[in-house]
Tab-separated table of C-alpha atoms in Angstrom:
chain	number	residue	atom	x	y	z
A	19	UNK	CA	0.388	11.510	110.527
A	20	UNK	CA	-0.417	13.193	113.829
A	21	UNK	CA	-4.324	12.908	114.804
A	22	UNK	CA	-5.648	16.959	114.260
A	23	UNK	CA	-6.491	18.150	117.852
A	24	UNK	CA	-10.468	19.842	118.016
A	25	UNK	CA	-11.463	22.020	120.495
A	26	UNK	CA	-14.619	23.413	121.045
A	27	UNK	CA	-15.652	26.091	117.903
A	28	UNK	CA	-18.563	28.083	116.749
A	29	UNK	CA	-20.068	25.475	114.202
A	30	UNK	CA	-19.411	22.916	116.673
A	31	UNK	CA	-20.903	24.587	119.800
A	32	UNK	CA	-24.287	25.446	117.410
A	33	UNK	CA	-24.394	21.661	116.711
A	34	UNK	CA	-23.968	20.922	119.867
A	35	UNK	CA	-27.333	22.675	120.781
A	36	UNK	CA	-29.542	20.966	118.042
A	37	UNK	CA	-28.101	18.028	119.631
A	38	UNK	CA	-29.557	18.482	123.037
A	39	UNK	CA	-32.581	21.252	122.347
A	40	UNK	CA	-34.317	18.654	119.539
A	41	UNK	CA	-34.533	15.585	121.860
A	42	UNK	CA	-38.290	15.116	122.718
A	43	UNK	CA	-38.063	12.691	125.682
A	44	UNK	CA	-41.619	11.762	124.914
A	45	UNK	CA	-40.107	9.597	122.346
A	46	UNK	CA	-36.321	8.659	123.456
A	47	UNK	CA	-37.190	7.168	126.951
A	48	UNK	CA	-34.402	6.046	128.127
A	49	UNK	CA	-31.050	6.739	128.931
A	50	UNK	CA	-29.570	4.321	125.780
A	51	UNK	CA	-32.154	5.735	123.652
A	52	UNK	CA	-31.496	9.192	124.068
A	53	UNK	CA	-27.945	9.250	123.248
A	54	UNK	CA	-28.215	6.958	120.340
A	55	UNK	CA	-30.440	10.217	118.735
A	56	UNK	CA	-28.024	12.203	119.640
A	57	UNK	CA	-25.354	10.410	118.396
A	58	UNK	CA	-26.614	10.265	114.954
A	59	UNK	CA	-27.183	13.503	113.928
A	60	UNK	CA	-23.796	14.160	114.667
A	61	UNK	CA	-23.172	11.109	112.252
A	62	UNK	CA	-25.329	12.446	109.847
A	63	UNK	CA	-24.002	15.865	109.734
A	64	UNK	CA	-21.841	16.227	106.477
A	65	UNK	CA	-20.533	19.421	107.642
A	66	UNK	CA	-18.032	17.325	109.914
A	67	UNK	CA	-14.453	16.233	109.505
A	68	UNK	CA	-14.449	12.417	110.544
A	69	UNK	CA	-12.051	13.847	113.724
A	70	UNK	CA	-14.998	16.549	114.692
A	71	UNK	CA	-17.249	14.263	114.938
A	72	UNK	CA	-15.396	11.612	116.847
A	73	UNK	CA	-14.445	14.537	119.240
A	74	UNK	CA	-18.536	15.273	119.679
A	75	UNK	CA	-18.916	11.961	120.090
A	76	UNK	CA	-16.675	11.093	122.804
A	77	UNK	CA	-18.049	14.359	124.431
A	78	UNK	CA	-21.550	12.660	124.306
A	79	UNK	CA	-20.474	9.105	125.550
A	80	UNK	CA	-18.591	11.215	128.757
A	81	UNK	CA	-21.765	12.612	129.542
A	82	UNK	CA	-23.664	9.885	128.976
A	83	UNK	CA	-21.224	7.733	131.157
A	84	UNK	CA	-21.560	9.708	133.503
A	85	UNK	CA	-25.527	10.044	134.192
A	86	UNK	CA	-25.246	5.785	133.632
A	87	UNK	CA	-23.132	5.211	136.697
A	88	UNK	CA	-25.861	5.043	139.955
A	89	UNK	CA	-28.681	4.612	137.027
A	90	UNK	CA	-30.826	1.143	138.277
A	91	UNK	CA	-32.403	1.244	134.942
A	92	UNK	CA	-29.209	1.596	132.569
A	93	UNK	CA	-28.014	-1.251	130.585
A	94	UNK	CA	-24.765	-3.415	132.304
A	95	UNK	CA	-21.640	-4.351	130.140
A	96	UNK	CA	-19.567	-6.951	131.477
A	97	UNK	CA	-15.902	-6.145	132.058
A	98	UNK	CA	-13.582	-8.343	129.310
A	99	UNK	CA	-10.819	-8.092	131.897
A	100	UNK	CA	-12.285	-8.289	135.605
A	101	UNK	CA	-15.729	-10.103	134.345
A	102	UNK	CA	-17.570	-7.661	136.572
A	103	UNK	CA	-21.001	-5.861	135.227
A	104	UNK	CA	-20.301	-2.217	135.268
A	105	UNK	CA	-22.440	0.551	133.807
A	106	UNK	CA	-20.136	3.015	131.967
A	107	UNK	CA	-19.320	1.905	128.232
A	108	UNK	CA	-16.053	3.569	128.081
A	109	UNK	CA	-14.355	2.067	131.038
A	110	UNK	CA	-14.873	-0.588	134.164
A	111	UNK	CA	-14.751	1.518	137.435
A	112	UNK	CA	-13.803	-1.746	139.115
A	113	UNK	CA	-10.581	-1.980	136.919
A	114	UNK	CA	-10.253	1.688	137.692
A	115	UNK	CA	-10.724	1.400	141.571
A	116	UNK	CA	-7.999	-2.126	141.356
A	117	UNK	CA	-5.431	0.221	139.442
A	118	UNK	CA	-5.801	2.880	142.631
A	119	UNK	CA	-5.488	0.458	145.149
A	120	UNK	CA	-1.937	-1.370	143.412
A	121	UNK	CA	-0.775	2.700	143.793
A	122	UNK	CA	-1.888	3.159	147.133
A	123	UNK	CA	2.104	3.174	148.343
A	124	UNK	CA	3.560	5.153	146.086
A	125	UNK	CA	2.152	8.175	147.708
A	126	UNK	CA	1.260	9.706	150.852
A	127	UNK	CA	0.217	12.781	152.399
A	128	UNK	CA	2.471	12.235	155.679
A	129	UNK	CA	-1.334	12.734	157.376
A	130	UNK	CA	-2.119	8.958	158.285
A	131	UNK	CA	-6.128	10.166	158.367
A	132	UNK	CA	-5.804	11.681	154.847
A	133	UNK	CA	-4.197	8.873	153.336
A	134	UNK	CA	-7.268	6.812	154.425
A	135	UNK	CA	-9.802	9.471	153.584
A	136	UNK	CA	-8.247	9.594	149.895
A	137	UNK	CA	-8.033	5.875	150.042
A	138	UNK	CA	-11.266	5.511	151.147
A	139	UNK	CA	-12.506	7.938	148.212
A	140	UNK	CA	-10.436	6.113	145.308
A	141	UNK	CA	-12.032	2.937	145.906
A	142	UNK	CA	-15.715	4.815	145.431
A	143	UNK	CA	-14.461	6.254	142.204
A	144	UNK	CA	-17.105	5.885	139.248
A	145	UNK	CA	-15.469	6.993	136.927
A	146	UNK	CA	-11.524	8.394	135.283
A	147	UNK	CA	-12.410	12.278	135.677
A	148	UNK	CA	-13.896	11.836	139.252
A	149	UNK	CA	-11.004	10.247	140.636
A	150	UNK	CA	-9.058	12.249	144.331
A	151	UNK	CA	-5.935	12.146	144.789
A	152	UNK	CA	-3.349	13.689	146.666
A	153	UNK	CA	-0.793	16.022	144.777
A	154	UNK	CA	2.737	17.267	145.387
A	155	UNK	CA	2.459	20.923	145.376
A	156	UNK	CA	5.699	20.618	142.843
A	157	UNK	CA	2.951	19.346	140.366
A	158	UNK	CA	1.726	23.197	140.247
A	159	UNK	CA	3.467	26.156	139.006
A	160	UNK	CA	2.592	30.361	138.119
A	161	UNK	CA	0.752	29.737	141.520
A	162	UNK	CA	-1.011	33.433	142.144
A	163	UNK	CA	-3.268	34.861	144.866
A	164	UNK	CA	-6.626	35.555	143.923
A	165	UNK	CA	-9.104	36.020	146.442
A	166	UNK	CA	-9.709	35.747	150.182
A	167	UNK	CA	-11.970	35.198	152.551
A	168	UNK	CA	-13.862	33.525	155.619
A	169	UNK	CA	-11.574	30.522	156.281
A	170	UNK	CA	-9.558	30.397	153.327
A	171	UNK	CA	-7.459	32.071	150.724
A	172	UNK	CA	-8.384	31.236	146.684
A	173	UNK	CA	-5.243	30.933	144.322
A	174	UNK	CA	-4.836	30.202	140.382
A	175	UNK	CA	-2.544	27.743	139.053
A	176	UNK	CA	-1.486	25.663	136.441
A	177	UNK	CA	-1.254	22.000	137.300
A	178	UNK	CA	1.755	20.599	134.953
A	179	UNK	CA	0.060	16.668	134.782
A	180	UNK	CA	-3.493	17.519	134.850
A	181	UNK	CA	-5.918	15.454	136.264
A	182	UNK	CA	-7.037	11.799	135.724
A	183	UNK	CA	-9.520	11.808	131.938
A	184	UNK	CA	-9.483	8.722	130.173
A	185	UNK	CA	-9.470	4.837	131.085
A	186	UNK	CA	-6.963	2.777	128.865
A	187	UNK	CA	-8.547	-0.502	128.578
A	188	UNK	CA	-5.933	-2.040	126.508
A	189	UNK	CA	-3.092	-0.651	129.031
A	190	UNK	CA	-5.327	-1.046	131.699
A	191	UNK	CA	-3.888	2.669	133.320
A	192	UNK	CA	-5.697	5.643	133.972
A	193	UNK	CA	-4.149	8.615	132.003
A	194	UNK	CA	-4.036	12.305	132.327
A	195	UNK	CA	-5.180	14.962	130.708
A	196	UNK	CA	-2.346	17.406	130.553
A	197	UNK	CA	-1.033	20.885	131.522
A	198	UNK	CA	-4.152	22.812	132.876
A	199	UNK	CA	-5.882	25.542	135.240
A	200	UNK	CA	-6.974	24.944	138.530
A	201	UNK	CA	-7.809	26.496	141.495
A	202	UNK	CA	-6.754	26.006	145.143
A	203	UNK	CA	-8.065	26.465	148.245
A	204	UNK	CA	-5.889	27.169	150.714
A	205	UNK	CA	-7.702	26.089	154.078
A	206	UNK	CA	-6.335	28.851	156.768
A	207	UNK	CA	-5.035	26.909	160.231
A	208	UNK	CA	-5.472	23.669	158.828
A	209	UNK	CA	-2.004	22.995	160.311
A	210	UNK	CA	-3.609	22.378	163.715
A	211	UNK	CA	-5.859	19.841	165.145
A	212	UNK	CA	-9.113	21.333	164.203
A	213	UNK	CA	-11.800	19.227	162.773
A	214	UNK	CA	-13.644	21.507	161.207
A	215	UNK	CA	-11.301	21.927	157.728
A	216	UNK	CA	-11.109	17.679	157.562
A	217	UNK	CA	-14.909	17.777	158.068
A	218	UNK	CA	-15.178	20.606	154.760
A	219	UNK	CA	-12.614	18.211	152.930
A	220	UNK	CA	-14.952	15.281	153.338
A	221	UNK	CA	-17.438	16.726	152.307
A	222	UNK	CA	-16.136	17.976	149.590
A	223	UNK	CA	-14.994	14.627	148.385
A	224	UNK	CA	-18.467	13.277	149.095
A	225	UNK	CA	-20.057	15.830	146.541
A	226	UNK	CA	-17.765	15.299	144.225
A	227	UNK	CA	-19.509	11.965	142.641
A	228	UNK	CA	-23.122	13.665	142.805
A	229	UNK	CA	-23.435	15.627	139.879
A	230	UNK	CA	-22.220	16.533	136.793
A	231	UNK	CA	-22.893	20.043	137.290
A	232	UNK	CA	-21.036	20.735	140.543
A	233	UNK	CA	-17.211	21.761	140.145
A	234	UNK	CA	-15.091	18.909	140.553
A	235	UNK	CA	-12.314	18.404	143.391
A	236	UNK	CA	-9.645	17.049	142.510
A	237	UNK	CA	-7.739	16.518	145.449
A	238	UNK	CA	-5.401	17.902	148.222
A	239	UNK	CA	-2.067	19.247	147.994
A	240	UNK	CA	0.180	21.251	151.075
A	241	UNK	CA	1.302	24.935	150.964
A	242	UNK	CA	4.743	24.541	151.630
A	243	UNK	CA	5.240	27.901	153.831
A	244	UNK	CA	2.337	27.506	156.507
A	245	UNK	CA	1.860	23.668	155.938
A	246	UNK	CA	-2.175	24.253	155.301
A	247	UNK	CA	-3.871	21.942	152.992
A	248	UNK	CA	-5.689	23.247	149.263
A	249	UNK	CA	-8.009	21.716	147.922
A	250	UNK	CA	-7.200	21.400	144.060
A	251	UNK	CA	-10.332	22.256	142.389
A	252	UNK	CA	-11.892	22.580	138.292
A	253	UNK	CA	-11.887	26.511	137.486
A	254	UNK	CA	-15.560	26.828	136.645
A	255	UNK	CA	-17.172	29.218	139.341
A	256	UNK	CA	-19.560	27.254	140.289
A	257	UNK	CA	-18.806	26.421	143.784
A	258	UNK	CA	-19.601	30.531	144.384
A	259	UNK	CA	-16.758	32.497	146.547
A	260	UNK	CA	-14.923	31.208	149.294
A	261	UNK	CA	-16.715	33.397	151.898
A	262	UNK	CA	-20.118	32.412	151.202
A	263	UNK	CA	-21.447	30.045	154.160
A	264	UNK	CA	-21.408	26.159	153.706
A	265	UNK	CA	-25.041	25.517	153.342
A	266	UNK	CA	-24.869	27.929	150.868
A	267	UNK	CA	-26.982	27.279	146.959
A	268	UNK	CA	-23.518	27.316	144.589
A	269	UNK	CA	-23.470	23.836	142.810
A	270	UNK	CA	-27.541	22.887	143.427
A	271	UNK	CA	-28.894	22.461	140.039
A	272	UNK	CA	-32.178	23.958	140.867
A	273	UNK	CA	-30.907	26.974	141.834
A	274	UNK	CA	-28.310	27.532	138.633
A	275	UNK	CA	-28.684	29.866	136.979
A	276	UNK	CA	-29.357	29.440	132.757
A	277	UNK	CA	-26.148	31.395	132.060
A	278	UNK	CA	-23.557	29.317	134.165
A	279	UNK	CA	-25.122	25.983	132.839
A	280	UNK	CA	-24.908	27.052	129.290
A	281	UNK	CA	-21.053	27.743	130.016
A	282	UNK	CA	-21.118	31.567	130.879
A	283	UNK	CA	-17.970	32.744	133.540
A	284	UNK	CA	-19.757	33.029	136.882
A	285	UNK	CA	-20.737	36.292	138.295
A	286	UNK	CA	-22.648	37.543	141.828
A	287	UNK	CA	-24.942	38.853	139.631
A	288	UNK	CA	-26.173	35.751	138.351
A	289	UNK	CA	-27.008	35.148	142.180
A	290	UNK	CA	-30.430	36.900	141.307
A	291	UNK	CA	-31.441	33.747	139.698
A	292	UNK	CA	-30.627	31.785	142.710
A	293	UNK	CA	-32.823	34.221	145.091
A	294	UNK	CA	-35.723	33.919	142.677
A	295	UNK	CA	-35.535	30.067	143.268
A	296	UNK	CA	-35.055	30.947	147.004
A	297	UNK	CA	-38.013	33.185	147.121
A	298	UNK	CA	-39.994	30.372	146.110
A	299	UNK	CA	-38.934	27.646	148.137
A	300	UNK	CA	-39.068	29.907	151.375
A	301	UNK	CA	-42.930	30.844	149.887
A	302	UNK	CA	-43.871	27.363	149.353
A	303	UNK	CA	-42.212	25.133	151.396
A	304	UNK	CA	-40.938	22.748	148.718
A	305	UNK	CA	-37.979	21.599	147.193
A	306	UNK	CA	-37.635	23.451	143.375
A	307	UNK	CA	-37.888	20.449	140.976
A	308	UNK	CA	-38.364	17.581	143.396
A	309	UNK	CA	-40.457	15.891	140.468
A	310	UNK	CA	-37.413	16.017	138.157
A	311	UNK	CA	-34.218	14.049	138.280
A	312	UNK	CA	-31.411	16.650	138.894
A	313	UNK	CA	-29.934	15.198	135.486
A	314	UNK	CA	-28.994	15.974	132.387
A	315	UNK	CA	-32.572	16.530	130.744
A	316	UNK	CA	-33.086	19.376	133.909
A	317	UNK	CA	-30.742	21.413	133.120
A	318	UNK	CA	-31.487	21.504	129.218
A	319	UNK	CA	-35.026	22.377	130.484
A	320	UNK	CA	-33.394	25.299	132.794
A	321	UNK	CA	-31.762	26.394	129.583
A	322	UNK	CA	-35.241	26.538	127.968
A	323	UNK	CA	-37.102	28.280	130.008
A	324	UNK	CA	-38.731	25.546	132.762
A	325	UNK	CA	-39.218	27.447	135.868
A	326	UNK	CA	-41.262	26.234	139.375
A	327	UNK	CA	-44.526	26.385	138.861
A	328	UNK	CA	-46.040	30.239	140.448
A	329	UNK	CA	-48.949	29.241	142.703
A	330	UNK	CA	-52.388	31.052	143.037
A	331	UNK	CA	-51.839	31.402	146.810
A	332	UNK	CA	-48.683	32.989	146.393
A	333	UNK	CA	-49.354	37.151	146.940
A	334	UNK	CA	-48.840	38.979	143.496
A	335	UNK	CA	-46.067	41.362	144.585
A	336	UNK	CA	-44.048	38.686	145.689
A	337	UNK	CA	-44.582	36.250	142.769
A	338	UNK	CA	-43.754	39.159	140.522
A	339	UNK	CA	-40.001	39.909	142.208
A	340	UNK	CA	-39.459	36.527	142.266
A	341	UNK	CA	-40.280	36.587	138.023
A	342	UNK	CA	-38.096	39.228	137.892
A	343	UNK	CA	-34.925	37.245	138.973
């Protein structure tokens, strides 16, 4: 019989927060230690089906995998197949990054600098879901305009493979996740010899293994009719519109808002939150948080409430706007 597929539902999403919202760090130090808490009062919940709570479960151990990998102070596995320590639990990213490399020439981008930037990237990987690669535009269908502006022109699409999601240890292949949306940036004039659309590419890339929070690239297709380059990215509005400026706050933790961490469809008017956080950096000179790790536990304290701390100095009419955002 067919495993039942879960998605996310209303009993699960309210378990979800008791989850995260009755962790007192005070007591569940580190990162091991935390999610073993977490992990048992979804074991201990008898409302679940034995296939809801593997499904919360596996959610857990992705984000826990994920805040591991860079982590000097999380616990090392060694890898049964390469013997290499890695950090993850789920999967070896040296296995991973070996996998990429034996595929390395059964694609290219017919761009001899791209192919080595995307090589370059794969063999940085940490992890299945953070993996860039370049994609046939035939790989995306129901491709629709969207938005434009500055530099580029935003479209919606459905990619047919999905990206890279899980590590098969036994198989030892990376497998996909299946039919879903994306969104692509279409970078106007990349065609020519400007730098200036490889330099936002690379960078791009480079954020992509910082945070959990920042919408992930997945990689770079071509539009066949002007030959530009898109950038295949996760549809969750956090990167902010296409014509805001590159130095721009979309993707910062510190400066995101409650609403789009907790899940909510991104809006400009949950920039006000951002220009609180603004206000306050501009009025004291420091970085929002710089005494937290932009991690996991942040944003659940974003969620409930934590805000910089409002300074006597500070002139009341301006500490009370920036309250008001």
């Amino acid at each position: 019989m067919a495993t039942q597929k879960i998605d996310w539902n209303e009993k699960l999403l309210r378990v979800w927060g008791i989850v995260y919202y009755s962790l007192d760090p005070r007591i569940h130090k580190t990162i091991t230690e935390k999610e073993k808490y977490r992990k048992n009062i979804i074991k201990n919940n008898s409302s679940f089906t034995k296939n809801e709570k593997k499904f919360l479960i596996n959610e857990l151990r992705d984000i826990y995998d994920a805040l591991r990998i860079g982590n000097n102070f999380a616990e090392k596995q060694q890898c049964n197949n390469c013997q290499n320590w890695h950090q993850a639990t789920q999967y070896c990213e040296f296995c991973i990054r070996k996998y990429l490399k034996n595929n390395f020439g059964n694609w290219t981008s017919g761009n001899n600098e791209i192919d080595k930037l995307i090589q370059e990237c794969q063999q940085k990987t940490v992890a299945p879901d953070s993996v860039i690669e370049w994609i046939e535009y035939d790989q995306f269908e129901n491709v629709e305009h969207l938005t434009e502006g500055g530099c580029a022109t935003i479209y919606t699409a459905i990619w047919k493979e999905g990206y890279y999601d899980k590590w098969n240890s036994e198989r030892q292949t990376l497998e996909r996740f299946g039919r879903q949306k994306t969104i692509l940036k279409r970078l106007n004039n990349s065609n020519n010899n400007s730098v200036n659309w490889f330099q936002e590419v690379t960078l791009s890339f480079t954020l992509n293994k910082t945070s959990v929070f920042l919408a992930k690239f997945y990689g770079l297709t071509k539009y066949p009719t002007t030959q530009d380059y898109m950038l295949s990215i996760s549809d969750l509005g956090l990167s902010g519109p296409v014509d805001k400026p590159s130095n721009g706050i979309y993707g910062n933790l510190p400066y995101i808002s409650p609403e789009v961490i907790c899940g909510e469809i991104y809006t400009t008017k949950l920039d006000i939150y951002s220009m609180g956080i603004l206000m306050w950096e501009v009025i004291t000179g420091k970085t929002p948080f710089d005494d937290y790790e932009h991690d996991l536990e942040l944003a659940l304290d974003i969620v409930k409430g934590c805000r910089p701390k409002i300074y006597e100095y500070i002139p009341h009419e301006y500490a009370t706007l920036m309250k008001q955002c």
